[in-house]
C-alpha positions as a Markdown table, in Angstrom:
| # | Residue | x | y | z |
|---|---|---|---|---|
| 1 | Met | -37.7 | 32.9 | -15.9 |
| 2 | Lys | -39.7 | 35.1 | -17.3 |
| 3 | Thr | -37.7 | 38.1 | -15.9 |
| 4 | Val | -34.8 | 36.4 | -17.0 |
| 5 | Ser | -35.7 | 36.0 | -21.1 |
| 6 | Gln | -36.9 | 39.8 | -20.9 |
| 7 | Leu | -33.4 | 41.0 | -20.0 |
| 8 | Gly | -32.2 | 41.5 | -23.1 |
| 9 | Ser | -35.0 | 43.2 | -24.8 |
| 10 | Gly | -34.2 | 46.4 | -22.9 |
| 11 | Lys | -37.4 | 46.2 | -20.7 |
| 12 | Lys | -36.6 | 46.8 | -17.1 |
| 13 | Pro | -37.7 | 44.8 | -14.6 |
| 14 | Val | -40.0 | 46.4 | -12.1 |
| 15 | Gly | -41.2 | 45.9 | -8.4 |
| 16 | Thr | -40.0 | 42.8 | -6.6 |
| 17 | Thr | -37.5 | 41.7 | -10.0 |
| 18 | Ala | -36.7 | 45.1 | -10.1 |
| 19 | Tyr | -32.5 | 43.8 | -9.1 |
| 20 | Met | -32.8 | 42.0 | -11.8 |
| 21 | Gly | -31.9 | 45.0 | -14.2 |
| 22 | Arg | -28.8 | 45.0 | -12.2 |
| 23 | Val | -28.0 | 41.1 | -13.4 |
| 24 | Glu | -24.6 | 42.2 | -14.9 |
| 25 | His | -23.5 | 43.3 | -12.1 |
| 26 | Leu | -24.7 | 40.7 | -9.6 |
| 27 | Met | -22.9 | 38.0 | -11.8 |
| 28 | Gln | -19.7 | 39.5 | -11.3 |
| 29 | Ser | -20.0 | 41.3 | -7.8 |
| 30 | Arg | -18.1 | 39.5 | -4.8 |
| 31 | Cys | -19.0 | 40.2 | -1.0 |
| 32 | Asp | -17.6 | 42.8 | 0.6 |
| 33 | Ala | -17.3 | 41.8 | 3.7 |
| 34 | Gln | -14.0 | 41.4 | 5.4 |
| 35 | Arg | -14.9 | 41.1 | 9.0 |
| 36 | Ala | -18.2 | 39.6 | 11.1 |
| 37 | Glu | -19.3 | 42.8 | 11.5 |
| 38 | Asp | -19.7 | 43.7 | 8.2 |
| 39 | Trp | -22.4 | 41.3 | 7.7 |
| 40 | Leu | -24.5 | 44.0 | 10.2 |
| 41 | Lys | -24.3 | 46.6 | 7.2 |
| 42 | Pro | -27.9 | 46.1 | 5.3 |
| 43 | Ser | -26.4 | 46.8 | 1.8 |
| 44 | Val | -23.9 | 43.8 | 2.1 |
| 45 | Ile | -26.7 | 40.9 | 3.3 |
| 46 | Leu | -28.7 | 42.3 | 0.1 |
| 47 | Glu | -26.1 | 41.9 | -2.1 |
| 48 | Ala | -25.5 | 38.7 | -1.2 |
| 49 | Phe | -28.7 | 37.5 | -1.7 |
| 50 | Glu | -29.4 | 39.5 | -5.2 |
| 51 | Ala | -26.3 | 38.0 | -6.4 |
| 52 | Arg | -27.6 | 34.3 | -5.0 |
| 53 | Ser | -30.8 | 34.6 | -6.4 |
| 54 | Ala | -29.9 | 36.2 | -9.8 |
| 55 | Arg | -27.2 | 33.7 | -10.5 |
| 56 | Met | -29.5 | 30.8 | -9.5 |
| 57 | Ser | -32.2 | 32.3 | -11.8 |
| 58 | Val | -29.8 | 33.0 | -14.7 |
| 59 | Ala | -28.3 | 29.1 | -14.1 |
| 60 | Cys | -32.0 | 27.7 | -15.1 |
| 61 | Ala | -32.7 | 30.0 | -17.6 |
| 62 | Gln | -29.3 | 29.0 | -19.6 |
| 63 | Asn | -30.2 | 25.4 | -18.5 |
| 64 | Leu | -33.5 | 25.6 | -19.9 |
| 65 | Ser | -32.5 | 27.2 | -23.3 |
| 66 | Lys | -30.7 | 23.8 | -23.9 |
| 67 | Phe | -34.0 | 21.6 | -24.1 |
| 68 | Ala | -35.8 | 21.6 | -27.3 |
| 69 | Asn | -39.5 | 21.3 | -25.7 |
| 70 | Gln | -39.5 | 23.7 | -22.7 |
| 71 | Glu | -41.8 | 21.3 | -20.9 |
| 72 | Glu | -39.4 | 18.7 | -20.7 |
| 73 | Gly | -36.9 | 21.1 | -19.3 |
| 74 | Phe | -39.1 | 22.3 | -16.8 |
| 75 | Ala | -39.5 | 19.1 | -15.7 |
| 76 | Glu | -35.8 | 18.3 | -15.9 |
| 77 | Leu | -34.8 | 21.0 | -13.8 |
| 78 | Ser | -37.5 | 21.1 | -11.7 |
| 79 | Ala | -35.7 | 20.9 | -8.8 |
| 80 | Asn | -33.3 | 23.6 | -9.6 |
| 81 | Leu | -36.1 | 26.1 | -10.4 |
| 82 | Thr | -37.5 | 25.4 | -7.2 |
| 83 | Glu | -34.3 | 26.2 | -5.3 |
| 84 | Ala | -34.1 | 29.1 | -7.6 |
| 85 | Ser | -37.7 | 30.3 | -6.2 |
| 86 | Val | -36.9 | 30.1 | -3.0 |
| 87 | Ala | -33.4 | 31.9 | -3.3 |
| 88 | Tyr | -35.8 | 34.7 | -4.7 |
| 89 | Cys | -38.5 | 34.3 | -2.2 |
| 90 | Gln | -36.0 | 34.7 | 0.8 |
| 91 | Leu | -34.2 | 37.7 | -1.1 |
| 92 | Ile | -37.9 | 39.3 | -0.9 |
| 93 | Val | -38.9 | 38.8 | 2.7 |
| 94 | Val | -34.8 | 39.8 | 3.8 |
| 95 | Ser | -35.3 | 43.1 | 1.6 |
| 96 | Lys | -38.7 | 44.1 | 2.6 |
| 97 | Phe | -37.7 | 43.3 | 6.3 |
| 98 | Ile | -34.4 | 45.7 | 6.1 |
| 99 | Glu | -36.8 | 48.4 | 4.1 |
| 100 | Lys | -39.3 | 48.4 | 7.0 |
| 101 | Leu | -36.3 | 49.3 | 9.1 |
| 102 | Gln | -35.2 | 52.2 | 7.2 |
| 103 | Gln | -38.0 | 53.9 | 8.6 |
| 104 | Asp | -39.2 | 55.3 | 11.9 |
| 105 | Ile | -40.2 | 52.4 | 14.5 |
| 106 | Pro | -42.3 | 54.0 | 17.3 |
| 107 | Gly | -41.0 | 52.4 | 21.2 |
| 108 | Lys | -37.7 | 52.7 | 22.9 |
| 109 | Gly | -35.4 | 50.2 | 21.9 |
| 110 | Val | -38.1 | 48.3 | 19.3 |
| 111 | Lys | -35.8 | 49.1 | 16.3 |
| 112 | Glu | -32.4 | 48.2 | 17.6 |
| 113 | Gln | -34.4 | 44.7 | 18.6 |
| 114 | Leu | -36.0 | 44.0 | 15.8 |
| 115 | Glu | -32.6 | 45.1 | 13.6 |
| 116 | Ile | -31.1 | 42.1 | 15.5 |
| 117 | Leu | -34.1 | 40.2 | 14.6 |
| 118 | Cys | -33.7 | 41.2 | 10.6 |
| 119 | Asn | -30.0 | 40.4 | 11.0 |
| 120 | Ile | -30.7 | 37.2 | 12.6 |
| 121 | Tyr | -33.1 | 36.0 | 10.1 |
| 122 | Ala | -30.8 | 36.9 | 7.4 |
| 123 | Leu | -27.6 | 35.5 | 8.6 |
| 124 | Ser | -29.8 | 32.2 | 9.4 |
| 125 | Leu | -30.9 | 31.7 | 6.2 |
| 126 | Leu | -27.4 | 32.5 | 4.8 |
| 127 | His | -25.8 | 29.5 | 7.0 |
| 128 | Lys | -29.1 | 27.1 | 5.9 |
| 129 | His | -28.1 | 27.7 | 2.1 |
| 130 | Gln | -24.7 | 28.3 | 2.3 |
| 131 | Gly | -24.1 | 25.8 | -0.4 |
| 132 | Asp | -26.1 | 28.2 | -2.7 |
| 133 | Phe | -24.1 | 31.4 | -1.6 |
| 134 | Leu | -20.6 | 29.6 | -2.1 |
| 135 | Ser | -21.7 | 27.4 | -5.2 |
| 136 | Thr | -22.7 | 30.6 | -6.7 |
| 137 | Gly | -19.4 | 32.6 | -6.1 |
| 138 | Gly | -21.2 | 35.2 | -4.5 |
| 139 | Ile | -19.1 | 34.7 | -1.2 |
| 140 | Thr | -16.3 | 32.6 | -0.4 |
| 141 | Ser | -16.2 | 30.3 | 2.6 |
| 142 | Lys | -14.0 | 32.4 | 4.6 |
| 143 | Gln | -16.8 | 34.9 | 4.4 |
| 144 | Ala | -19.4 | 32.4 | 5.3 |
| 145 | Ser | -17.7 | 31.7 | 8.7 |
| 146 | Leu | -17.1 | 35.4 | 9.4 |
| 147 | Ala | -21.4 | 35.4 | 9.3 |
| 148 | Asn | -21.8 | 32.8 | 11.2 |
| 149 | Asp | -19.2 | 34.0 | 13.8 |
| 150 | Gln | -22.0 | 37.2 | 13.7 |
| 151 | Leu | -24.9 | 35.0 | 13.9 |
| 152 | Arg | -23.6 | 33.5 | 16.9 |
| 153 | Ser | -22.9 | 37.2 | 18.6 |
| 154 | Leu | -26.3 | 37.9 | 17.7 |
| 155 | Tyr | -27.5 | 35.0 | 19.5 |
| 156 | Ser | -26.0 | 36.3 | 22.4 |
| 157 | Gln | -27.2 | 39.6 | 22.1 |
| 158 | Val | -30.9 | 38.3 | 21.8 |
| 159 | Arg | -31.1 | 35.6 | 24.4 |
| 160 | Pro | -31.5 | 37.8 | 27.3 |
| 161 | Asn | -34.7 | 39.5 | 25.5 |
| 162 | Ala | -35.9 | 35.9 | 24.5 |
| 163 | Val | -38.8 | 36.1 | 26.9 |
| 164 | Ala | -39.8 | 39.5 | 26.5 |
| 165 | Leu | -40.0 | 39.1 | 22.5 |
| 166 | Ile | -41.6 | 36.2 | 22.4 |
| 167 | Asp | -44.3 | 37.9 | 25.0 |
| 168 | Ala | -44.1 | 40.8 | 23.0 |
| 169 | Phe | -45.9 | 39.5 | 19.5 |
| 170 | Asn | -48.2 | 37.6 | 22.1 |
| 171 | Tyr | -48.0 | 34.1 | 20.8 |
| 172 | Thr | -48.7 | 31.2 | 23.5 |
| 173 | Asn | -46.1 | 28.9 | 24.0 |
| 174 | His | -47.9 | 26.4 | 23.2 |
| 175 | Tyr | -48.0 | 27.5 | 19.5 |
| 176 | Leu | -44.3 | 28.1 | 19.8 |
| 177 | Gly | -43.7 | 24.7 | 20.9 |
| 178 | Leu | -41.6 | 26.1 | 23.9 |
| 179 | Val | -41.5 | 25.4 | 27.4 |
| 180 | Leu | -40.5 | 28.5 | 29.3 |
| 181 | Val | -40.4 | 27.9 | 32.9 |
| 182 | Asp | -41.2 | 30.7 | 35.4 |
| 183 | Met | -37.8 | 30.5 | 37.8 |
| 184 | Lys | -40.2 | 30.9 | 40.6 |
| 185 | Val | -41.5 | 27.5 | 40.0 |
| 186 | Ala | -38.5 | 25.9 | 38.8 |
| 187 | Cys | -36.9 | 26.8 | 42.0 |
| 188 | Ala | -39.6 | 25.9 | 44.2 |
| 189 | Asn | -40.4 | 22.1 | 42.5 |
| 190 | Pro | -37.7 | 21.4 | 40.1 |
| 191 | Tyr | -39.2 | 18.2 | 38.9 |
| 192 | Leu | -42.5 | 20.3 | 38.1 |
| 193 | Ala | -40.6 | 22.1 | 36.0 |
| 194 | Glu | -39.3 | 19.1 | 33.8 |
| 195 | Phe | -42.7 | 18.6 | 32.6 |
| 196 | Ile | -44.2 | 22.4 | 32.8 |
C-alpha cells in the first residue's frame, strides 16, 4: 500500500516493487496468449502476474482511501489485503525463478527441466488463483483455458522424469509425503507394494 500511495509523487519504485512503476500500463494491459504454447513465454507469464498484483494492490488502495479512519479500513479490508499480498509474493517467486533461468545453468538437460518446473509452478498458481486473474481483467476465460491446457502438457513432459527430479533434490519420500514403489518390488510382491 505504501508503494501505491507513493506512485503519484514521482518517486520511482525500486527493488521488488519496480514493476509498479509501470502501473498505468499494467492497469490497461491484456494478455497476449493466443495459443497454449504462448504460456511458455516468460514475458507472457510475468505480465499476467504483474498485472494481477498491480490491479489488486491498486483496488485495495482505492478502497482504503474511502475510509475516514485508516485502521478501520485495514480491518475491514483485511481479506482483500491478504489476497493482494499473496499475489505480490507469488509474483516475486515466479519472477525470481524466471530471472534465474536466464543465466547459464550447468549440467546436461538441467536448464530444460528447470524451465518445465518453472512453467508448471507459474501455471499451477494461475490455475489455483484463476478467479483473481479473471476478475482483475488481465486474462480472458479462453486464455485461462489455454493455460490449463499447457499445464497438462507440461505435466506429461515432467512425468517421465519425476523420480529422477525428486532424487536430484535429495528429499526423502517421507518428507515429500510420497509413496514411490520400486517396480521390481511391486512385480515380485504386489501385496507388499500396497503398503510401501
